[in-house]
Amino acid sequence: MKERWLFIVNPASADGKGGIKWKSVHQQFLKSDFDPVVWSSEYNGYMEELVVRACHEGYRKIASYGGDGSLNAVVNGLMKQQTCAPSEVLLAHYPSGTGNDWTRFFKVPDNPKEWVATLKKELTFKHDLGIIALTKNNEPAKHYFVNIAGVAYVSQCAVLITEARKSSSLLQGKWFYDYIVFKGLLSFEVPELTLKYNDVVRTEKIFNLSVAICRHNGGGMLPAPFADPADGIFDVTVFENMSKLMVLKDYGKLRKGTIFKNPKITSFRTDKIEISRTDKPDFIEADGEFVGMGPATFTIQKQALQFVIGQVPEPKVFPF
């Protein structure tokens, strides 16, 4: 009997290129020992609705096809449904977006044949879940994430990405995030934030702050090179008030994972952090998507989800 998986496809991923590539992925599945059921997303928010429906109809193996935002949508749909415990559902993700940072970390291939082989192998990983209490559409809300969330500069970039995706002249490919990073610098004003964590309260100007479960964001940047997605702890990286010249100078270190050579960039670990901006509510970003407004409280649930991955990440000792 062929193994049944539900595939929820975002055909708009990578500016429509993902929808074209899906045909070859689907063909590979038809040649395999799988019984693929395919549902396609039609509009923003629809992937979440499809996951709720899938759980209600008894699906317990669900694969998303798209970028990091598509994976985030499936996770949020899973957490919103009330049919089963989220841990009962086995998740997988095919990287067809622009950044693909979650799959980069877990060595999930983007080659159709290799990805099918990965799914057959079914190497499972119990994964932490991030929970953000924030404001959405002027109402208190919760949003979930599995990679990296952030405020200040990274959240402004998420808003710029949302706007850029509406443009017909969108720059795609490996230079997309670099373009957003440099464009955002032109108008960015460093906010004053209050952080509460581990019995510490601090108020200061912060250029950027990342709350990390995994290690990569922004198409291969490494703001949290020591993060462990199964230890129940966030790695929080704080970029103190920095000049734009310093940001440009050290941008390469962010790509290499050597950012802590800069004394203005520090990190700490916590299972809860409250973040508020002094002058006004700030944008909140999660898994590359603008998700709501602060103030926000970030908490973590240890090993709440299970994923099929390509390779178990190499553990690294947190040095701070």
mmCIF file of C-alpha atoms in Angstrom:
data_model
loop_
_atom_site.group_PDB
_atom_site.id
_atom_site.type_symbol
_atom_site.label_atom_id
_atom_site.label_comp_id
_atom_site.label_asym_id
_atom_site.label_seq_id
_atom_site.Cartn_x
_atom_site.Cartn_y
_atom_site.Cartn_z
ATOM 1 C CA MET A 1 0.000 0.000 0.000
ATOM 2 C CA LYS A 2 1.380 3.383 -0.991
ATOM 3 C CA GLU A 3 2.161 5.861 1.769
ATOM 4 C CA ARG A 4 -0.262 8.774 1.894
ATOM 5 C CA TRP A 5 1.005 12.317 2.308
ATOM 6 C CA LEU A 6 -0.920 15.543 1.881
ATOM 7 C CA PHE A 7 0.993 18.246 0.004
ATOM 8 C CA ILE A 8 -0.088 21.841 0.502
ATOM 9 C CA VAL A 9 1.439 23.836 -2.328
ATOM 10 C CA ASN A 10 2.082 27.557 -2.561
ATOM 11 C CA PRO A 11 2.278 28.110 -6.346
ATOM 12 C CA ALA A 12 3.235 31.769 -5.838
ATOM 13 C CA SER A 13 6.499 30.944 -4.042
ATOM 14 C CA ALA A 14 9.677 32.470 -5.523
ATOM 15 C CA ASP A 15 7.566 34.902 -7.541
ATOM 16 C CA GLY A 16 5.725 32.070 -9.305
ATOM 17 C CA LYS A 17 8.794 29.991 -10.120
ATOM 18 C CA GLY A 18 7.862 27.564 -7.350
ATOM 19 C CA GLY A 19 4.570 26.756 -9.036
ATOM 20 C CA ILE A 20 6.388 25.856 -12.238
ATOM 21 C CA LYS A 21 8.881 23.613 -10.437
ATOM 22 C CA TRP A 22 6.123 21.804 -8.558
ATOM 23 C CA LYS A 23 5.257 19.870 -11.727
ATOM 24 C CA SER A 24 8.601 18.057 -11.668
ATOM 25 C CA VAL A 25 8.314 17.425 -7.921
ATOM 26 C CA HIS A 26 4.825 15.984 -8.366
ATOM 27 C CA GLN A 27 6.000 13.737 -11.216
ATOM 28 C CA GLN A 28 8.749 12.375 -8.997
ATOM 29 C CA PHE A 29 6.197 11.460 -6.352
ATOM 30 C CA LEU A 30 3.966 9.705 -8.859
ATOM 31 C CA LYS A 31 6.951 7.492 -9.741
ATOM 32 C CA SER A 32 7.575 6.656 -6.074
ATOM 33 C CA ASP A 33 5.842 4.582 -3.427
ATOM 34 C CA PHE A 34 3.728 7.521 -2.264
ATOM 35 C CA ASP A 35 0.070 8.317 -2.689
ATOM 36 C CA PRO A 36 0.288 12.121 -2.974
ATOM 37 C CA VAL A 37 -2.806 14.188 -2.278
ATOM 38 C CA VAL A 38 -2.279 17.775 -3.441
ATOM 39 C CA TRP A 39 -4.075 20.900 -2.250
ATOM 40 C CA SER A 40 -3.089 24.296 -3.627
ATOM 41 C CA SER A 41 -3.121 27.614 -1.769
ATOM 42 C CA GLU A 42 -5.157 30.334 -3.503
ATOM 43 C CA TYR A 43 -4.630 33.418 -1.332
ATOM 44 C CA ASN A 44 -2.797 34.750 1.704
ATOM 45 C CA GLY A 45 -3.961 32.853 4.791
ATOM 46 C CA TYR A 46 -5.391 29.931 2.826
ATOM 47 C CA MET A 47 -2.587 27.527 3.747
ATOM 48 C CA GLU A 48 -3.531 27.861 7.417
ATOM 49 C CA GLU A 49 -7.159 27.093 6.575
ATOM 50 C CA LEU A 50 -6.122 24.034 4.573
ATOM 51 C CA VAL A 51 -4.143 22.620 7.513
ATOM 52 C CA VAL A 52 -7.148 23.008 9.815
ATOM 53 C CA ARG A 53 -9.281 21.171 7.248
ATOM 54 C CA ALA A 54 -6.604 18.495 6.744
ATOM 55 C CA CYS A 55 -6.405 17.616 10.426
ATOM 56 C CA HIS A 56 -10.208 17.476 10.613
ATOM 57 C CA GLU A 57 -10.246 15.055 7.658
ATOM 58 C CA GLY A 58 -7.691 12.783 9.324
ATOM 59 C CA TYR A 59 -4.427 13.659 7.621
ATOM 60 C CA ARG A 60 -1.457 13.135 9.929
ATOM 61 C CA LYS A 61 1.374 13.514 7.403
ATOM 62 C CA ILE A 62 1.457 16.993 5.886
ATOM 63 C CA ALA A 63 4.132 18.486 3.632
ATOM 64 C CA SER A 64 4.307 22.158 2.714
ATOM 65 C CA TYR A 65 5.759 23.344 -0.578
ATOM 66 C CA GLY A 66 6.981 26.941 -0.728
ATOM 67 C CA GLY A 67 9.275 29.329 1.106
ATOM 68 C CA ASP A 68 9.867 29.895 4.806
ATOM 69 C CA GLY A 69 6.590 31.830 4.966
ATOM 70 C CA SER A 70 4.695 28.799 3.664
ATOM 71 C CA LEU A 71 6.206 26.611 6.376
ATOM 72 C CA ASN A 72 5.270 29.250 8.942
ATOM 73 C CA ALA A 73 1.681 29.279 7.652
ATOM 74 C CA VAL A 74 1.384 25.495 7.971
ATOM 75 C CA VAL A 75 2.751 25.587 11.527
ATOM 76 C CA ASN A 76 0.255 28.292 12.482
ATOM 77 C CA GLY A 77 -2.594 26.329 10.923
ATOM 78 C CA LEU A 78 -1.533 23.249 12.876
ATOM 79 C CA MET A 79 -1.531 25.208 16.136
ATOM 80 C CA LYS A 80 -4.964 26.711 15.436
ATOM 81 C CA GLN A 81 -6.758 23.436 14.680
ATOM 82 C CA GLN A 82 -8.401 21.601 17.563
ATOM 83 C CA THR A 83 -8.840 18.121 16.089
ATOM 84 C CA CYS A 84 -5.599 16.550 17.324
ATOM 85 C CA ALA A 85 -2.455 17.294 19.290
ATOM 86 C CA PRO A 86 0.117 19.057 17.051
ATOM 87 C CA SER A 87 2.707 16.427 17.997
ATOM 88 C CA GLU A 88 0.546 13.762 16.324
ATOM 89 C CA VAL A 89 1.156 15.306 12.904
ATOM 90 C CA LEU A 90 4.380 14.607 11.011
ATOM 91 C CA LEU A 91 5.467 17.658 9.010
ATOM 92 C CA ALA A 92 7.797 18.028 6.049
ATOM 93 C CA HIS A 93 8.781 20.974 3.880
ATOM 94 C CA TYR A 94 10.044 21.323 0.308
ATOM 95 C CA PRO A 95 12.129 24.508 -0.159
ATOM 96 C CA SER A 96 10.867 26.431 -3.189
ATOM 97 C CA GLY A 97 11.128 29.992 -1.869
ATOM 98 C CA THR A 98 13.744 32.725 -1.978
ATOM 99 C CA GLY A 99 15.460 32.309 1.406
ATOM 100 C CA ASN A 100 14.798 28.680 2.404
ATOM 101 C CA ASP A 101 16.568 29.216 5.716
ATOM 102 C CA TRP A 102 14.848 26.511 7.760
ATOM 103 C CA THR A 103 15.667 23.796 5.217
ATOM 104 C CA ARG A 104 19.203 25.179 4.856
ATOM 105 C CA PHE A 105 19.798 24.394 8.520
ATOM 106 C CA PHE A 106 18.401 20.849 8.317
ATOM 107 C CA LYS A 107 20.070 20.026 4.974
ATOM 108 C CA VAL A 108 16.743 19.395 3.239
ATOM 109 C CA PRO A 109 17.451 19.109 -0.515
ATOM 110 C CA ASP A 110 15.641 21.134 -3.186
ATOM 111 C CA ASN A 111 16.186 18.499 -5.848
ATOM 112 C CA PRO A 112 12.894 16.592 -6.447
ATOM 113 C CA LYS A 113 14.452 13.121 -6.576
ATOM 114 C CA GLU A 114 16.633 13.733 -3.518
ATOM 115 C CA TRP A 115 13.713 15.219 -1.583
ATOM 116 C CA VAL A 116 11.529 12.184 -2.273
ATOM 117 C CA ALA A 117 14.381 10.000 -1.003
ATOM 118 C CA THR A 118 14.541 12.158 2.136
ATOM 119 C CA LEU A 119 10.834 11.685 2.723
ATOM 120 C CA LYS A 120 11.186 7.922 2.271
ATOM 121 C CA LYS A 121 13.994 7.837 4.812
ATOM 122 C CA GLU A 122 11.693 9.656 7.269
ATOM 123 C CA LEU A 123 14.393 10.917 9.622
ATOM 124 C CA THR A 124 12.258 12.644 12.257
ATOM 125 C CA PHE A 125 13.247 15.483 14.545
ATOM 126 C CA LYS A 126 11.380 16.773 17.604
ATOM 127 C CA HIS A 127 11.393 20.542 17.153
ATOM 128 C CA ASP A 128 10.846 23.485 19.494
ATOM 129 C CA LEU A 129 7.979 25.916 18.889
ATOM 130 C CA GLY A 130 8.156 29.668 19.407
ATOM 131 C CA ILE A 131 5.033 31.507 20.592
ATOM 132 C CA ILE A 132 4.564 35.275 20.266
ATOM 133 C CA ALA A 133 1.870 37.179 22.125
ATOM 134 C CA LEU A 134 1.339 40.409 20.169
ATOM 135 C CA THR A 135 -1.283 42.616 18.523
ATOM 136 C CA LYS A 136 -2.800 41.809 15.139
ATOM 137 C CA ASN A 137 -5.549 43.879 13.515
ATOM 138 C CA ASN A 138 -5.792 45.859 16.774
ATOM 139 C CA GLU A 139 -6.608 42.690 18.744
ATOM 140 C CA PRO A 140 -4.482 40.534 21.089
ATOM 141 C CA ALA A 141 -3.208 37.520 19.154
ATOM 142 C CA LYS A 142 -0.733 34.654 19.118
ATOM 143 C CA HIS A 143 1.648 33.781 16.323
ATOM 144 C CA TYR A 144 3.910 30.740 16.131
ATOM 145 C CA PHE A 145 7.327 30.255 14.563
ATOM 146 C CA VAL A 146 9.999 27.574 14.124
ATOM 147 C CA ASN A 147 13.036 29.486 12.915
ATOM 148 C CA ILE A 148 13.867 33.093 13.917
ATOM 149 C CA ALA A 149 11.731 36.049 14.958
ATOM 150 C CA GLY A 150 12.833 39.615 15.503
ATOM 151 C CA VAL A 151 12.223 43.293 16.058
ATOM 152 C CA ALA A 152 13.814 46.610 15.067
ATOM 153 C CA TYR A 153 15.749 46.450 11.810
ATOM 154 C CA VAL A 154 14.846 42.876 10.844
ATOM 155 C CA SER A 155 11.148 43.594 11.323
ATOM 156 C CA GLN A 156 11.370 46.691 9.119
ATOM 157 C CA CYS A 157 12.987 44.500 6.468
ATOM 158 C CA ALA A 158 10.050 42.074 6.746
ATOM 159 C CA VAL A 159 7.669 44.937 6.005
ATOM 160 C CA LEU A 160 9.803 45.949 3.020
ATOM 161 C CA ILE A 161 9.739 42.359 1.767
ATOM 162 C CA THR A 162 5.937 42.334 1.991
ATOM 163 C CA GLU A 163 5.810 45.522 -0.061
ATOM 164 C CA ALA A 164 8.413 44.259 -2.565
ATOM 165 C CA ARG A 165 6.415 41.101 -3.279
ATOM 166 C CA LYS A 166 3.585 43.273 -4.574
ATOM 167 C CA SER A 167 5.881 44.768 -7.205
ATOM 168 C CA SER A 168 6.066 43.330 -10.712
ATOM 169 C CA SER A 169 9.748 44.311 -10.829
ATOM 170 C CA LEU A 170 10.694 42.258 -7.782
ATOM 171 C CA LEU A 171 14.369 41.349 -7.629
ATOM 172 C CA GLN A 172 14.545 37.605 -7.048
ATOM 173 C CA GLY A 173 17.285 35.098 -6.386
ATOM 174 C CA LYS A 174 20.342 35.204 -4.147
ATOM 175 C CA TRP A 175 20.537 39.016 -4.154
ATOM 176 C CA PHE A 176 16.986 39.621 -2.939
ATOM 177 C CA TYR A 177 17.731 39.842 0.795
ATOM 178 C CA ASP A 178 20.900 41.838 0.256
ATOM 179 C CA TYR A 179 18.825 44.350 -1.730
ATOM 180 C CA ILE A 180 16.260 44.589 1.093
ATOM 181 C CA VAL A 181 18.958 44.979 3.757
ATOM 182 C CA PHE A 182 20.626 47.877 1.991
ATOM 183 C CA LYS A 183 17.363 49.532 0.974
ATOM 184 C CA GLY A 184 16.121 49.449 4.557
ATOM 185 C CA LEU A 185 19.237 51.166 5.866
ATOM 186 C CA LEU A 186 18.389 54.373 4.008
ATOM 187 C CA SER A 187 15.404 55.300 6.190
ATOM 188 C CA PHE A 188 15.903 53.244 9.354
ATOM 189 C CA GLU A 189 15.970 55.012 12.721
ATOM 190 C CA VAL A 190 17.308 52.971 15.648
ATOM 191 C CA PRO A 191 14.512 52.468 18.233
ATOM 192 C CA GLU A 192 14.761 52.451 22.013
ATOM 193 C CA LEU A 193 13.600 49.093 23.357
ATOM 194 C CA THR A 194 12.912 47.701 26.808
ATOM 195 C CA LEU A 195 13.858 44.047 27.262
ATOM 196 C CA LYS A 196 12.721 41.859 30.165
ATOM 197 C CA TYR A 197 14.292 38.405 30.535
ATOM 198 C CA ASN A 198 15.919 36.225 33.207
ATOM 199 C CA ASP A 199 15.106 38.830 35.933
ATOM 200 C CA VAL A 200 16.903 41.476 33.839
ATOM 201 C CA VAL A 201 15.276 44.747 32.715
ATOM 202 C CA ARG A 202 17.204 46.940 30.297
ATOM 203 C CA THR A 203 16.223 49.943 28.178
ATOM 204 C CA GLU A 204 18.507 51.092 25.392
ATOM 205 C CA LYS A 205 18.728 51.839 21.707
ATOM 206 C CA ILE A 206 18.946 48.591 19.751
ATOM 207 C CA PHE A 207 19.618 48.368 16.041
ATOM 208 C CA ASN A 208 18.371 44.795 15.708
ATOM 209 C CA LEU A 209 17.277 41.886 17.868
ATOM 210 C CA SER A 210 16.780 38.243 16.848
ATOM 211 C CA VAL A 211 14.947 35.612 18.894
ATOM 212 C CA ALA A 212 16.222 32.331 17.491
ATOM 213 C CA ILE A 213 15.244 28.671 17.569
ATOM 214 C CA CYS A 214 17.364 27.774 14.520
ATOM 215 C CA ARG A 215 20.439 29.540 13.122
ATOM 216 C CA HIS A 216 19.814 31.098 9.682
ATOM 217 C CA ASN A 217 17.646 33.880 8.314
ATOM 218 C CA GLY A 218 17.704 36.373 5.451
ATOM 219 C CA GLY A 219 18.806 33.850 2.837
ATOM 220 C CA GLY A 220 21.813 32.425 4.678
ATOM 221 C CA MET A 221 22.687 34.944 7.378
ATOM 222 C CA LEU A 222 23.783 33.502 10.740
ATOM 223 C CA PRO A 223 22.548 35.696 13.606
ATOM 224 C CA ALA A 224 22.401 32.678 15.943
ATOM 225 C CA PRO A 225 25.232 30.291 14.988
ATOM 226 C CA PHE A 226 24.948 28.266 18.225
ATOM 227 C CA ALA A 227 21.160 27.791 18.415
ATOM 228 C CA ASP A 228 19.735 24.329 19.138
ATOM 229 C CA PRO A 229 16.121 23.781 17.919
ATOM 230 C CA ALA A 230 15.399 21.052 20.454
ATOM 231 C CA ASP A 231 16.713 22.450 23.756
ATOM 232 C CA GLY A 232 13.711 24.585 24.752
ATOM 233 C CA ILE A 233 15.795 27.788 24.879
ATOM 234 C CA PHE A 234 15.954 30.850 22.627
ATOM 235 C CA ASP A 235 19.290 32.255 21.507
ATOM 236 C CA VAL A 236 18.730 36.030 21.570
ATOM 237 C CA THR A 237 21.180 38.152 19.593
ATOM 238 C CA VAL A 238 21.286 41.893 20.311
ATOM 239 C CA PHE A 239 22.829 44.362 17.881
ATOM 240 C CA GLU A 240 23.382 47.481 19.982
ATOM 241 C CA ASN A 241 23.091 51.010 18.605
ATOM 242 C CA MET A 242 25.339 50.798 15.548
ATOM 243 C CA SER A 243 26.193 53.244 12.812
ATOM 244 C CA LYS A 244 25.079 52.384 9.304
ATOM 245 C CA LEU A 245 28.729 52.359 8.272
ATOM 246 C CA MET A 246 29.468 49.666 10.870
ATOM 247 C CA VAL A 247 26.502 47.619 9.640
ATOM 248 C CA LEU A 248 27.859 47.713 6.110
ATOM 249 C CA LYS A 249 31.376 46.924 7.281
ATOM 250 C CA ASP A 250 30.319 43.861 9.289
ATOM 251 C CA TYR A 251 27.661 42.549 6.915
ATOM 252 C CA GLY A 252 30.003 39.826 5.688
ATOM 253 C CA LYS A 253 30.466 38.554 9.258
ATOM 254 C CA LEU A 254 26.721 38.024 9.493
ATOM 255 C CA ARG A 255 26.941 35.751 6.463
ATOM 256 C CA LYS A 256 29.910 33.840 7.904
ATOM 257 C CA GLY A 257 28.548 33.484 11.441
ATOM 258 C CA THR A 258 31.413 35.468 12.995
ATOM 259 C CA ILE A 259 29.362 38.497 14.091
ATOM 260 C CA PHE A 260 30.357 38.209 17.746
ATOM 261 C CA LYS A 261 33.786 39.561 16.894
ATOM 262 C CA ASN A 262 32.004 42.915 17.014
ATOM 263 C CA PRO A 263 31.718 43.995 20.698
ATOM 264 C CA LYS A 264 28.412 45.722 19.944
ATOM 265 C CA ILE A 265 26.811 42.368 19.095
ATOM 266 C CA THR A 266 26.032 40.132 22.057
ATOM 267 C CA SER A 267 23.903 37.088 22.791
ATOM 268 C CA PHE A 268 22.132 35.476 25.720
ATOM 269 C CA ARG A 269 19.786 32.541 26.279
ATOM 270 C CA THR A 270 16.291 32.552 27.760
ATOM 271 C CA ASP A 271 12.967 30.741 27.495
ATOM 272 C CA LYS A 272 10.983 33.995 27.725
ATOM 273 C CA ILE A 273 11.556 37.596 26.672
ATOM 274 C CA GLU A 274 9.285 40.640 26.689
ATOM 275 C CA ILE A 275 10.078 43.403 24.202
ATOM 276 C CA SER A 276 8.501 46.848 23.971
ATOM 277 C CA ARG A 277 9.403 50.033 22.117
ATOM 278 C CA THR A 278 9.484 53.319 24.043
ATOM 279 C CA ASP A 279 7.830 55.707 21.582
ATOM 280 C CA LYS A 280 5.333 53.541 19.667
ATOM 281 C CA PRO A 281 4.379 49.930 18.826
ATOM 282 C CA ASP A 282 7.000 48.258 16.671
ATOM 283 C CA PHE A 283 6.721 45.739 13.837
ATOM 284 C CA ILE A 284 7.201 42.061 14.741
ATOM 285 C CA GLU A 285 8.739 39.603 12.295
ATOM 286 C CA ALA A 286 8.762 35.798 12.377
ATOM 287 C CA ASP A 287 10.270 33.361 9.863
ATOM 288 C CA GLY A 288 10.767 36.227 7.420
ATOM 289 C CA GLU A 289 7.159 37.448 7.585
ATOM 290 C CA PHE A 290 5.624 40.566 9.134
ATOM 291 C CA VAL A 291 3.194 39.065 11.678
ATOM 292 C CA GLY A 292 1.888 41.907 13.873
ATOM 293 C CA MET A 293 2.736 44.716 16.243
ATOM 294 C CA GLY A 294 4.425 44.929 19.628
ATOM 295 C CA PRO A 295 4.802 45.038 22.498
ATOM 296 C CA ALA A 296 5.429 41.320 22.298
ATOM 297 C CA THR A 297 6.207 38.428 24.617
ATOM 298 C CA PHE A 298 8.158 35.463 23.217
ATOM 299 C CA THR A 299 7.937 32.043 24.890
ATOM 300 C CA ILE A 300 9.035 28.595 23.767
ATOM 301 C CA GLN A 301 7.546 25.108 23.933
ATOM 302 C CA LYS A 302 10.168 22.389 23.919
ATOM 303 C CA GLN A 303 9.965 19.731 21.184
ATOM 304 C CA ALA A 304 6.301 20.470 20.465
ATOM 305 C CA LEU A 305 6.431 19.508 16.779
ATOM 306 C CA GLN A 306 7.930 16.714 14.703
ATOM 307 C CA PHE A 307 9.485 17.150 11.266
ATOM 308 C CA VAL A 308 11.058 15.005 8.590
ATOM 309 C CA ILE A 309 14.523 16.490 7.997
ATOM 310 C CA GLY A 310 17.539 15.827 5.820
ATOM 311 C CA GLN A 311 20.207 15.782 8.526
ATOM 312 C CA VAL A 312 20.337 16.270 12.295
ATOM 313 C CA PRO A 313 22.183 19.569 12.907
ATOM 314 C CA GLU A 314 25.593 19.451 14.474
ATOM 315 C CA PRO A 315 25.410 20.598 18.106
ATOM 316 C CA LYS A 316 27.500 23.601 19.117
ATOM 317 C CA VAL A 317 28.406 24.794 22.589
ATOM 318 C CA PHE A 318 26.941 28.212 23.428
ATOM 319 C CA PRO A 319 30.050 30.233 24.344
ATOM 320 C CA PHE A 320 28.561 33.087 26.382
#
